[in-house]
Amino acid sequence: MFGLKIVILLIVVVVWTERVTSTYSGIGGVKAMGEQQMENEISYIHSQAAGTFEEEEQKIGDGGGSWTMVQRKGKQFVLNGGGQPFYINGFNTYWLMVFAADLSTRGKISETFQQASSLGLTVCRTWAFNDGQWRALQKSPSVYDEQVFQALDFVVNEAKKYKIRLILSLVNNWEAYGGKAQYVKWGREIGGLNNLTSDDDFFSHPTLKAYYKSHVKTVLNRVNSVNNITYKDDPTIFAWELMNEARCTSDPSGDKLQAWIEEMAVYVKSIDPKHLVEIGVEGFYGLTNPNRADQVNPNAYAKQVGTDFIRNHQVLGIDFASVHIYSDSWISQSISDEHLRFVKSWMQSHIEDAENLLGGMPVVFSEFGISRKDVGYNSSFRDTFLSTVYKNILDSAKAGGPGAGALLWQLFPEGTDYMDDGYAIIPSASQSVSNVISLHSTKLNTFNSFCSWKCHWGCRKKKNNNNFMPFPNNIAVDEHEF
């Protein structure tokens, strides 16, 4: 009877999902369902799910799993030694360390995590770098500001309090927060390297690679001053990211960046074999896959930036694929249905290729959003845009595919508007977007909990030589993944 209740509940959630999704139609984004009705239904599903899964969650840990290291098992992320799937609904807030370094703004970190947790968000992507800038973590190669490092310690410890895991990025492609340009500057000013001609020398010059490796080693071996846990041993850290939005435009062939990825992925794993590692690229197809580059990339320039989605993610030591979604930057800054069509095509192509060309590698859409600065922007279209991303993740999860999650860019608490680049989502300022995010969290948690219950209950039933109750026919799940 308990098993039947869960199957029925999952069917209800999936059917309800399709009904809600169908109420968003194109650029108008007008909801047939009123916001109050939507809130009521979200609340009802939350209460039903909580009651149904309570017994099992006591056995397998809380809704996000017990606080163990996230691992990869085939096409999925898993917890508890592989017994519980972990589909991600996450967010970006890049400035957490810098805010934590100032006691007057440190409270915003707790506020951000509290709001994220209330929406069911489970992973935050943020910077573990600030090179040579204001409130720099790394003031010069291998020279650190202990106060800022303690601020990062606070961020990591605070995330755990709210059951949020972190993707920590280790350097920037862009000049903000220092990035590869700062490493090249250090090379000239400190290393005496007068032969550096491009910021892309970061990827190939031995001295600059040594600077980066030193930073990696320092961060991974850092002992948290708050909880005394070494970063490389802390389950709060979901994954290490080699670089935010790596590009190497000086070498469109991609060879220079590819060699750097190969070297650094193995280096990170040599220090920390426990955590997952990802690159941080935007997902552009390169010269080794010309059909995808011509048909799927948002523009012709995308294949000239030195990245290659397939080739980059075939590297030893890379555990999952990263993709970004910025149709308003890549296609047009005017809002139209073309954005939604691109999102669907972009996501489905990467999910298919992760399945068929990358051996079933999980793929995370680690940045996506729409800017209020876009021509024709309105909140209804923003909600439709987010719902489109979420639907593609849910469809992949229903089919047992490698679409493992998405992280919106970006979540802000109140009072931080001066940091807003146009993409900030302030949950307290918009009930409609909070509903969209919370609903998706509920649906993914239903899958996480149901699949975990399926594994545990199924194993007990098999021991008793009884038949195991399968998923409904319209929900395909690979039995070998559990």
Short mmCIF file of C-alpha atoms in Angstrom, two decimals:
data_model
loop_
_atom_site.label_atom_id
_atom_site.label_comp_id
_atom_site.label_asym_id
_atom_site.label_seq_id
_atom_site.Cartn_x
_atom_site.Cartn_y
_atom_site.Cartn_z
CA MET A 1 0.00 0.00 0.00
CA PHE A 2 2.84 2.38 0.84
CA GLY A 3 4.44 1.66 -2.53
CA LEU A 4 1.17 2.31 -4.36
CA LYS A 5 0.81 5.67 -2.59
CA ILE A 6 4.24 6.77 -3.78
CA VAL A 7 3.61 5.68 -7.37
CA ILE A 8 0.29 7.54 -7.38
CA LEU A 9 1.92 10.62 -5.87
CA LEU A 10 4.64 10.64 -8.52
CA ILE A 11 2.05 10.33 -11.30
CA VAL A 12 0.14 13.25 -9.78
CA VAL A 13 3.29 15.38 -9.65
CA VAL A 14 4.23 14.57 -13.25
CA VAL A 15 0.73 15.17 -14.62
CA TRP A 16 0.41 18.37 -12.60
CA THR A 17 3.78 19.45 -13.96
CA GLU A 18 2.58 19.06 -17.53
CA ARG A 19 -0.60 20.99 -16.74
CA VAL A 20 1.31 23.88 -15.16
CA THR A 21 3.86 23.97 -17.97
CA SER A 22 1.09 24.16 -20.56
CA THR A 23 -0.28 27.31 -18.93
CA TYR A 24 2.78 29.25 -20.08
CA SER A 25 2.40 30.15 -23.72
CA GLY A 26 5.14 31.94 -25.59
CA ILE A 27 6.26 35.48 -25.18
CA GLY A 28 3.09 36.64 -23.47
CA GLY A 29 3.81 34.27 -20.65
CA VAL A 30 0.30 34.78 -19.28
CA LYS A 31 -0.50 32.21 -16.62
CA ALA A 32 -3.88 30.54 -16.85
CA MET A 33 -3.40 29.53 -13.25
CA GLY A 34 -3.59 32.38 -10.77
CA GLU A 35 -0.66 32.90 -8.43
CA GLN A 36 -2.72 32.09 -5.34
CA GLN A 37 -3.94 28.83 -6.85
CA MET A 38 -0.37 27.99 -7.83
CA GLU A 39 0.79 28.63 -4.25
CA ASN A 40 -1.99 26.44 -2.89
CA GLU A 41 -1.09 23.54 -5.17
CA ILE A 42 2.61 23.86 -4.39
CA SER A 43 1.79 23.80 -0.69
CA TYR A 44 -0.43 20.75 -1.15
CA ILE A 45 2.24 18.78 -3.01
CA HIS A 46 4.83 19.75 -0.41
CA SER A 47 2.59 18.44 2.37
CA GLN A 48 1.72 15.22 0.56
CA ALA A 49 5.33 14.53 -0.36
CA ALA A 50 6.51 15.25 3.17
CA GLY A 51 4.02 12.84 4.69
CA THR A 52 4.58 10.06 2.19
CA PHE A 53 8.35 10.10 2.32
CA GLU A 54 8.76 10.75 6.03
CA GLU A 55 9.37 7.11 6.89
CA GLU A 56 11.98 6.61 4.21
CA GLU A 57 13.77 9.88 4.86
CA GLN A 58 14.34 8.79 8.44
CA LYS A 59 16.25 5.84 7.01
CA ILE A 60 18.22 7.58 4.31
CA GLY A 61 18.79 11.02 5.83
CA ASP A 62 17.15 14.37 5.25
CA GLY A 63 15.59 15.52 1.97
CA GLY A 64 19.02 16.36 0.57
CA GLY A 65 20.50 13.11 1.79
CA SER A 66 22.79 12.62 4.77
CA TRP A 67 25.81 14.88 4.72
CA THR A 68 28.07 12.66 2.64
CA MET A 69 30.23 13.40 -0.38
CA VAL A 70 28.31 13.71 -3.64
CA GLN A 71 29.47 11.11 -6.13
CA ARG A 72 28.81 10.28 -9.74
CA LYS A 73 27.19 6.99 -10.65
CA GLY A 74 26.70 6.65 -14.38
CA LYS A 75 24.45 9.45 -15.58
CA GLN A 76 23.51 10.70 -12.15
CA PHE A 77 24.85 12.32 -9.04
CA VAL A 78 24.26 10.22 -5.95
CA LEU A 79 24.46 10.39 -2.17
CA ASN A 80 24.86 7.86 0.59
CA GLY A 81 27.30 5.65 -1.28
CA GLY A 82 25.17 5.58 -4.41
CA GLY A 83 21.84 4.79 -2.80
CA GLN A 84 20.11 8.11 -3.42
CA PRO A 85 19.96 10.17 -6.63
CA PHE A 86 20.73 13.87 -6.32
CA TYR A 87 19.13 16.01 -9.01
CA ILE A 88 20.12 19.66 -8.60
CA ASN A 89 18.08 22.80 -8.39
CA GLY A 90 20.71 25.43 -7.66
CA PHE A 91 21.83 29.01 -7.97
CA ASN A 92 24.83 31.29 -8.41
CA THR A 93 25.88 34.03 -5.99
CA TYR A 94 29.47 34.76 -6.88
CA TRP A 95 30.30 37.47 -4.31
CA LEU A 96 29.75 35.53 -1.07
CA MET A 97 33.40 35.49 0.02
CA VAL A 98 33.87 39.23 -0.51
CA PHE A 99 30.72 40.05 1.46
CA ALA A 100 31.74 37.69 4.25
CA ALA A 101 35.07 39.49 4.57
CA ASP A 102 33.24 42.55 5.93
CA LEU A 103 31.32 42.06 9.19
CA SER A 104 28.82 44.73 8.12
CA THR A 105 27.73 42.61 5.13
CA ARG A 106 28.42 39.11 6.44
CA GLY A 107 24.79 38.65 7.40
CA LYS A 108 23.86 38.70 3.71
CA ILE A 109 25.50 35.28 3.32
CA SER A 110 23.20 33.73 5.90
CA GLU A 111 20.23 35.57 4.41
CA THR A 112 21.06 34.28 0.93
CA PHE A 113 21.37 30.68 2.09
CA GLN A 114 18.20 30.93 4.18
CA GLN A 115 16.18 32.19 1.21
CA ALA A 116 17.70 29.58 -1.09
CA SER A 117 16.93 26.80 1.37
CA SER A 118 13.33 27.97 1.71
CA LEU A 119 12.98 27.57 -2.08
CA GLY A 120 14.43 24.06 -1.97
CA LEU A 121 17.70 25.03 -3.66
CA THR A 122 20.51 22.62 -2.82
CA VAL A 123 23.66 23.77 -4.65
CA CYS A 124 25.33 27.18 -4.85
CA ARG A 125 28.10 28.09 -7.28
CA THR A 126 30.46 30.80 -6.03
CA TRP A 127 34.01 32.09 -6.37
CA ALA A 128 36.97 30.68 -4.43
CA PHE A 129 39.19 33.30 -6.00
CA ASN A 130 39.79 37.03 -5.95
CA ASP A 131 43.19 37.74 -7.42
CA GLY A 132 45.02 41.01 -6.83
CA GLN A 133 41.83 43.06 -6.51
CA TRP A 134 39.97 44.87 -3.75
CA ARG A 135 39.58 42.46 -0.83
CA ALA A 136 41.78 40.01 -2.70
CA LEU A 137 42.05 36.45 -1.44
CA GLN A 138 45.34 36.01 -3.32
CA LYS A 139 47.23 39.29 -3.10
CA SER A 140 50.13 37.98 -5.20
CA PRO A 141 51.18 34.47 -6.23
CA SER A 142 50.91 32.20 -3.16
CA VAL A 143 50.40 35.22 -0.84
CA TYR A 144 46.98 35.25 0.82
CA ASP A 145 44.91 37.57 2.98
CA GLU A 146 44.02 35.42 5.99
CA GLN A 147 40.98 37.55 6.80
CA VAL A 148 39.52 36.91 3.36
CA PHE A 149 40.36 33.21 3.59
CA GLN A 150 38.49 33.11 6.89
CA ALA A 151 35.58 34.73 5.08
CA LEU A 152 35.56 31.83 2.61
CA ASP A 153 35.72 29.46 5.59
CA PHE A 154 32.59 31.15 6.92
CA VAL A 155 30.79 30.75 3.59
CA VAL A 156 31.57 27.03 3.44
CA ASN A 157 30.51 26.44 7.05
CA GLU A 158 27.37 28.55 6.69
CA ALA A 159 26.30 26.67 3.56
CA LYS A 160 26.32 23.42 5.49
CA LYS A 161 24.00 24.90 8.13
CA TYR A 162 21.38 25.36 5.42
CA LYS A 163 22.04 22.00 3.72
CA ILE A 164 23.48 23.70 0.64
CA ARG A 165 26.47 22.31 -1.21
CA LEU A 166 28.98 24.47 -3.09
CA ILE A 167 30.60 24.45 -6.49
CA LEU A 168 33.80 26.44 -5.94
CA SER A 169 35.35 28.05 -9.01
CA LEU A 170 39.12 28.51 -8.86
CA VAL A 171 39.88 31.30 -11.36
CA ASN A 172 38.12 33.61 -13.80
CA ASN A 173 38.49 33.82 -17.55
CA TRP A 174 37.40 37.46 -17.30
CA GLU A 175 39.17 40.39 -15.64
CA ALA A 176 36.57 40.68 -12.86
CA TYR A 177 38.10 39.41 -9.61
CA GLY A 178 41.50 39.26 -11.29
CA GLY A 179 41.25 36.29 -13.59
CA LYS A 180 43.83 35.08 -16.07
CA ALA A 181 44.76 38.69 -16.89
CA GLN A 182 45.99 39.16 -13.31
CA TYR A 183 48.13 36.02 -13.56
CA VAL A 184 49.73 37.39 -16.71
CA LYS A 185 50.30 40.72 -14.98
CA TRP A 186 51.97 38.92 -12.08
CA GLY A 187 54.09 37.04 -14.58
CA ARG A 188 55.38 40.29 -16.02
CA GLU A 189 55.76 42.24 -12.77
CA ILE A 190 56.88 39.49 -10.38
CA GLY A 191 58.13 36.71 -12.61
CA GLY A 192 60.04 38.97 -14.99
CA LEU A 193 58.35 37.39 -18.00
CA ASN A 194 58.72 39.98 -20.75
CA ASN A 195 57.75 37.57 -23.52
CA LEU A 196 54.07 37.31 -22.56
CA THR A 197 51.94 38.62 -25.41
CA SER A 198 48.40 37.58 -24.52
CA ASP A 199 46.21 36.84 -21.52
CA ASP A 200 45.87 33.38 -23.06
CA ASP A 201 49.52 32.73 -22.15
CA PHE A 202 47.93 31.80 -18.82
CA PHE A 203 47.10 28.44 -20.35
CA SER A 204 50.56 27.59 -21.66
CA HIS A 205 53.39 29.38 -19.85
CA PRO A 206 54.99 27.12 -17.19
CA THR A 207 55.34 29.92 -14.63
CA LEU A 208 51.71 30.98 -14.90
CA LYS A 209 50.53 27.38 -14.71
CA ALA A 210 52.65 26.98 -11.59
CA TYR A 211 50.96 30.05 -10.05
CA TYR A 212 47.56 28.49 -10.73
CA LYS A 213 48.56 25.10 -9.38
CA SER A 214 49.82 26.74 -6.21
CA HIS A 215 46.44 28.39 -5.73
CA VAL A 216 44.63 25.11 -6.34
CA LYS A 217 46.84 23.33 -3.81
CA THR A 218 46.36 26.07 -1.23
CA VAL A 219 42.57 26.10 -1.51
CA LEU A 220 42.10 22.33 -1.57
CA ASN A 221 44.37 21.85 1.43
CA ARG A 222 42.87 24.73 3.40
CA VAL A 223 41.77 23.78 6.93
CA ASN A 224 38.56 25.63 7.68
CA SER A 225 39.12 28.01 10.60
CA VAL A 226 35.47 27.67 11.67
CA ASN A 227 34.94 23.90 11.70
CA ASN A 228 38.50 22.53 11.36
CA ILE A 229 37.60 20.46 8.28
CA THR A 230 40.03 20.43 5.37
CA TYR A 231 38.31 21.59 2.20
CA LYS A 232 39.27 18.47 0.27
CA ASP A 233 37.53 16.38 2.93
CA ASP A 234 34.39 18.50 3.29
CA PRO A 235 31.15 17.08 1.80
CA THR A 236 29.77 20.62 1.74
CA ILE A 237 31.84 21.14 -1.39
CA PHE A 238 29.97 19.58 -4.29
CA ALA A 239 32.66 20.12 -6.92
CA TRP A 240 35.72 22.08 -7.99
CA GLU A 241 35.47 24.19 -11.13
CA LEU A 242 38.72 24.74 -13.02
CA MET A 243 37.76 28.13 -14.45
CA ASN A 244 34.71 30.30 -14.90
CA GLU A 245 33.82 30.42 -18.61
CA ALA A 246 37.22 29.36 -19.94
CA ARG A 247 38.02 30.68 -23.40
CA CYS A 248 41.21 30.83 -25.45
CA THR A 249 40.48 33.02 -28.45
CA SER A 250 44.13 33.16 -29.50
CA ASP A 251 43.89 29.49 -30.49
CA PRO A 252 40.57 28.67 -32.20
CA SER A 253 41.80 25.11 -32.77
CA GLY A 254 41.27 24.53 -29.06
CA ASP A 255 44.57 22.72 -28.61
CA LYS A 256 46.02 25.14 -26.07
CA LEU A 257 42.98 25.11 -23.80
CA GLN A 258 42.57 21.36 -24.20
CA ALA A 259 46.12 20.73 -23.00
CA TRP A 260 45.52 22.99 -19.99
CA ILE A 261 42.30 21.18 -19.06
CA GLU A 262 44.03 17.81 -19.33
CA GLU A 263 46.88 18.93 -17.09
CA MET A 264 44.78 20.70 -14.46
CA ALA A 265 42.04 18.10 -14.15
CA VAL A 266 44.61 15.45 -13.29
CA TYR A 267 46.38 17.86 -10.94
CA VAL A 268 43.21 18.60 -8.97
CA LYS A 269 42.44 14.90 -8.73
CA SER A 270 45.97 14.16 -7.53
CA ILE A 271 45.32 16.36 -4.50
CA ASP A 272 41.65 15.59 -4.01
CA PRO A 273 40.34 12.37 -5.55
CA LYS A 274 37.14 12.54 -3.48
CA HIS A 275 35.41 15.54 -4.97
CA LEU A 276 33.89 15.94 -8.40
CA VAL A 277 35.64 18.17 -10.94
CA GLU A 278 34.19 20.18 -13.82
CA ILE A 279 35.68 22.64 -16.27
CA GLY A 280 33.32 25.63 -16.22
CA VAL A 281 33.01 26.12 -20.00
CA GLU A 282 29.89 27.57 -21.60
CA GLY A 283 29.16 24.56 -23.81
CA PHE A 284 30.07 25.87 -27.26
CA TYR A 285 30.77 23.23 -29.89
CA GLY A 286 34.18 23.42 -31.54
CA LEU A 287 36.01 22.39 -34.66
CA THR A 288 35.96 18.66 -33.89
CA ASN A 289 32.16 18.63 -34.23
CA PRO A 290 31.43 20.97 -37.18
CA ASN A 291 27.80 19.93 -37.62
CA ARG A 292 26.94 20.79 -34.04
CA ALA A 293 29.06 23.94 -34.22
CA ASP A 294 27.15 25.15 -37.29
CA GLN A 295 23.66 24.00 -36.31
CA VAL A 296 23.50 24.35 -32.52
CA ASN A 297 25.93 27.11 -31.51
CA PRO A 298 24.15 30.45 -31.06
CA ASN A 299 26.41 32.26 -33.54
CA ALA A 300 29.45 31.78 -35.77
CA TYR A 301 31.83 33.36 -33.25
CA ALA A 302 31.11 30.66 -30.67
CA LYS A 303 33.27 28.11 -32.47
CA GLN A 304 36.23 30.52 -32.54
CA VAL A 305 36.72 30.89 -28.77
CA GLY A 306 38.92 27.81 -28.35
CA THR A 307 36.43 25.59 -26.53
CA ASP A 308 34.90 22.32 -27.68
CA PHE A 309 32.08 20.82 -25.63
CA ILE A 310 32.67 17.22 -26.67
CA ARG A 311 36.45 17.18 -26.75
CA ASN A 312 36.84 19.15 -23.51
CA HIS A 313 34.62 16.78 -21.56
CA GLN A 314 36.37 13.62 -22.73
CA VAL A 315 39.32 14.52 -20.51
CA LEU A 316 40.41 12.16 -17.75
CA GLY A 317 39.43 13.58 -14.36
CA ILE A 318 36.39 15.56 -15.54
CA ASP A 319 33.29 14.15 -13.85
CA PHE A 320 30.45 16.12 -15.35
CA ALA A 321 29.76 18.58 -18.15
CA SER A 322 29.00 22.26 -17.68
CA VAL A 323 26.86 24.41 -19.96
CA HIS A 324 25.65 28.02 -19.72
CA ILE A 325 22.50 29.51 -21.27
CA TYR A 326 22.43 33.19 -22.23
CA SER A 327 20.21 33.59 -25.26
CA ASP A 328 19.95 37.34 -24.65
CA SER A 329 23.72 37.74 -24.87
CA TRP A 330 24.30 35.29 -27.70
CA ILE A 331 21.28 35.75 -29.98
CA SER A 332 19.40 38.97 -29.34
CA GLN A 333 18.83 41.40 -26.48
CA SER A 334 15.22 41.76 -27.57
CA ILE A 335 12.79 39.38 -25.90
CA SER A 336 11.07 36.96 -28.28
CA ASP A 337 9.98 33.35 -28.57
CA GLU A 338 13.27 32.71 -30.35
CA HIS A 339 14.88 32.65 -26.92
CA LEU A 340 12.66 29.80 -25.79
CA ARG A 341 13.26 27.81 -28.97
CA PHE A 342 17.00 28.24 -28.53
CA VAL A 343 16.87 27.11 -24.88
CA LYS A 344 15.07 23.92 -25.83
CA SER A 345 17.41 23.12 -28.74
CA TRP A 346 20.57 24.04 -26.77
CA MET A 347 19.64 21.94 -23.76
CA GLN A 348 18.41 18.93 -25.70
CA SER A 349 21.52 18.86 -27.88
CA HIS A 350 23.84 18.84 -24.86
CA ILE A 351 21.77 16.26 -23.01
CA GLU A 352 21.79 14.01 -26.09
CA ASP A 353 25.52 14.41 -26.60
CA ALA A 354 26.27 13.81 -22.92
CA GLU A 355 24.31 10.57 -23.29
CA ASN A 356 25.63 9.38 -26.64
CA LEU A 357 29.08 10.92 -27.07
CA LEU A 358 30.29 11.37 -23.50
CA GLY A 359 29.35 7.96 -22.19
CA GLY A 360 26.35 9.08 -20.19
CA MET A 361 28.12 11.92 -18.39
CA PRO A 362 25.89 14.09 -16.18
CA VAL A 363 25.41 17.59 -17.56
CA VAL A 364 24.69 20.63 -15.39
CA PHE A 365 23.42 23.89 -16.85
CA SER A 366 25.43 25.86 -14.36
CA GLU A 367 24.38 29.36 -15.40
CA PHE A 368 21.14 30.51 -16.99
CA GLY A 369 19.04 33.62 -16.80
CA ILE A 370 17.37 36.52 -18.53
CA SER A 371 18.20 40.18 -17.90
CA ARG A 372 15.78 42.92 -16.90
CA LYS A 373 17.84 45.15 -19.22
CA ASP A 374 16.66 43.24 -22.29
CA VAL A 375 14.34 45.08 -24.68
CA GLY A 376 10.78 43.95 -24.03
CA TYR A 377 11.61 42.28 -20.71
CA ASN A 378 8.73 41.41 -18.40
CA SER A 379 8.46 39.19 -15.35
CA SER A 380 6.06 36.79 -17.04
CA PHE A 381 8.60 36.03 -19.75
CA ARG A 382 11.29 35.55 -17.07
CA ASP A 383 9.09 32.99 -15.34
CA THR A 384 8.43 31.26 -18.68
CA PHE A 385 12.15 31.22 -19.43
CA LEU A 386 12.95 29.58 -16.08
CA SER A 387 10.10 27.11 -16.51
CA THR A 388 11.43 26.12 -19.93
CA VAL A 389 14.85 25.32 -18.48
CA TYR A 390 13.30 23.41 -15.60
CA LYS A 391 11.00 21.41 -17.87
CA ASN A 392 13.95 20.16 -19.92
CA ILE A 393 15.71 19.02 -16.74
CA LEU A 394 12.57 17.28 -15.51
CA ASP A 395 12.00 15.59 -18.88
CA SER A 396 15.54 14.21 -18.77
CA ALA A 397 15.06 13.00 -15.19
CA LYS A 398 11.80 11.26 -16.14
CA ALA A 399 13.61 9.47 -18.96
CA GLY A 400 16.58 8.50 -16.79
CA GLY A 401 18.81 10.81 -18.85
CA PRO A 402 21.97 12.76 -17.96
CA GLY A 403 20.32 16.15 -17.43
CA ALA A 404 21.39 16.47 -13.81
CA GLY A 405 20.34 19.98 -12.86
CA ALA A 406 20.49 23.72 -13.42
CA LEU A 407 21.74 26.74 -11.48
CA LEU A 408 20.07 30.08 -12.09
CA TRP A 409 22.11 33.27 -12.42
CA GLN A 410 21.72 34.68 -9.83
CA LEU A 411 20.06 34.76 -6.40
CA PHE A 412 20.25 37.95 -4.30
CA PRO A 413 18.95 38.92 -0.88
CA GLU A 414 17.37 42.32 -0.33
CA GLY A 415 19.70 45.29 -0.04
CA THR A 416 22.29 44.11 -2.57
CA ASP A 417 20.82 45.80 -5.65
CA TYR A 418 24.08 47.65 -6.29
CA MET A 419 25.66 44.31 -7.22
CA ASP A 420 22.90 43.47 -9.70
CA ASP A 421 23.95 42.93 -13.32
CA GLY A 422 20.34 42.77 -14.45
CA TYR A 423 19.91 39.05 -13.86
CA ALA A 424 19.44 39.10 -10.09
CA ILE A 425 16.43 37.32 -8.65
CA ILE A 426 15.33 38.59 -5.25
CA PRO A 427 12.81 36.01 -3.97
CA SER A 428 11.13 38.37 -1.52
CA ALA A 429 10.42 40.82 -4.35
CA SER A 430 8.61 38.38 -6.64
CA GLN A 431 6.21 35.70 -5.49
CA SER A 432 5.71 34.37 -9.02
CA VAL A 433 9.38 33.52 -9.61
CA SER A 434 9.64 32.09 -6.10
CA ASN A 435 6.74 29.80 -6.96
CA VAL A 436 8.40 28.63 -10.17
CA ILE A 437 11.66 27.84 -8.37
CA SER A 438 9.98 26.19 -5.38
CA LEU A 439 7.76 24.05 -7.58
CA HIS A 440 10.75 22.73 -9.52
CA SER A 441 12.56 21.95 -6.27
CA THR A 442 9.55 19.96 -5.09
CA LYS A 443 9.38 17.96 -8.29
CA LEU A 444 13.09 17.12 -8.25
CA ASN A 445 12.96 16.19 -4.58
CA THR A 446 10.06 13.89 -5.38
CA PHE A 447 12.23 12.10 -7.92
CA ASN A 448 15.19 12.00 -5.54
CA SER A 449 13.10 10.59 -2.72
CA PHE A 450 11.08 8.23 -4.85
CA CYS A 451 14.11 6.74 -6.57
CA SER A 452 15.86 6.30 -3.24
CA TRP A 453 12.77 4.63 -1.78
CA LYS A 454 12.59 2.47 -4.91
CA CYS A 455 16.14 1.22 -4.36
CA HIS A 456 15.84 0.51 -0.65
CA TRP A 457 12.36 -0.97 -0.72
CA GLY A 458 13.12 -2.93 -3.87
CA CYS A 459 16.19 -4.54 -2.32
CA ARG A 460 14.17 -5.65 0.69
CA LYS A 461 11.44 -7.08 -1.52
CA LYS A 462 13.96 -8.92 -3.68
CA LYS A 463 15.39 -10.56 -0.60
CA ASN A 464 11.90 -11.87 0.09
CA ASN A 465 11.64 -13.15 -3.49
CA ASN A 466 8.69 -10.86 -4.16
CA ASN A 467 8.13 -8.87 -7.31
CA PHE A 468 9.38 -5.30 -7.24
CA MET A 469 6.94 -2.56 -8.15
CA PRO A 470 8.32 -0.71 -11.19
CA PHE A 471 7.95 2.93 -12.18
CA PRO A 472 4.80 3.86 -14.10
CA ASN A 473 5.10 3.07 -17.79
CA ASN A 474 5.54 6.72 -18.74
CA ILE A 475 8.60 7.12 -16.50
CA ALA A 476 11.65 5.38 -17.88
CA VAL A 477 14.40 4.59 -15.39
CA ASP A 478 17.57 2.64 -15.99
CA GLU A 479 17.52 -0.11 -13.34
CA HIS A 480 21.32 -0.37 -13.50
CA GLU A 481 21.69 3.19 -12.22
CA PHE A 482 20.30 2.36 -8.76
#
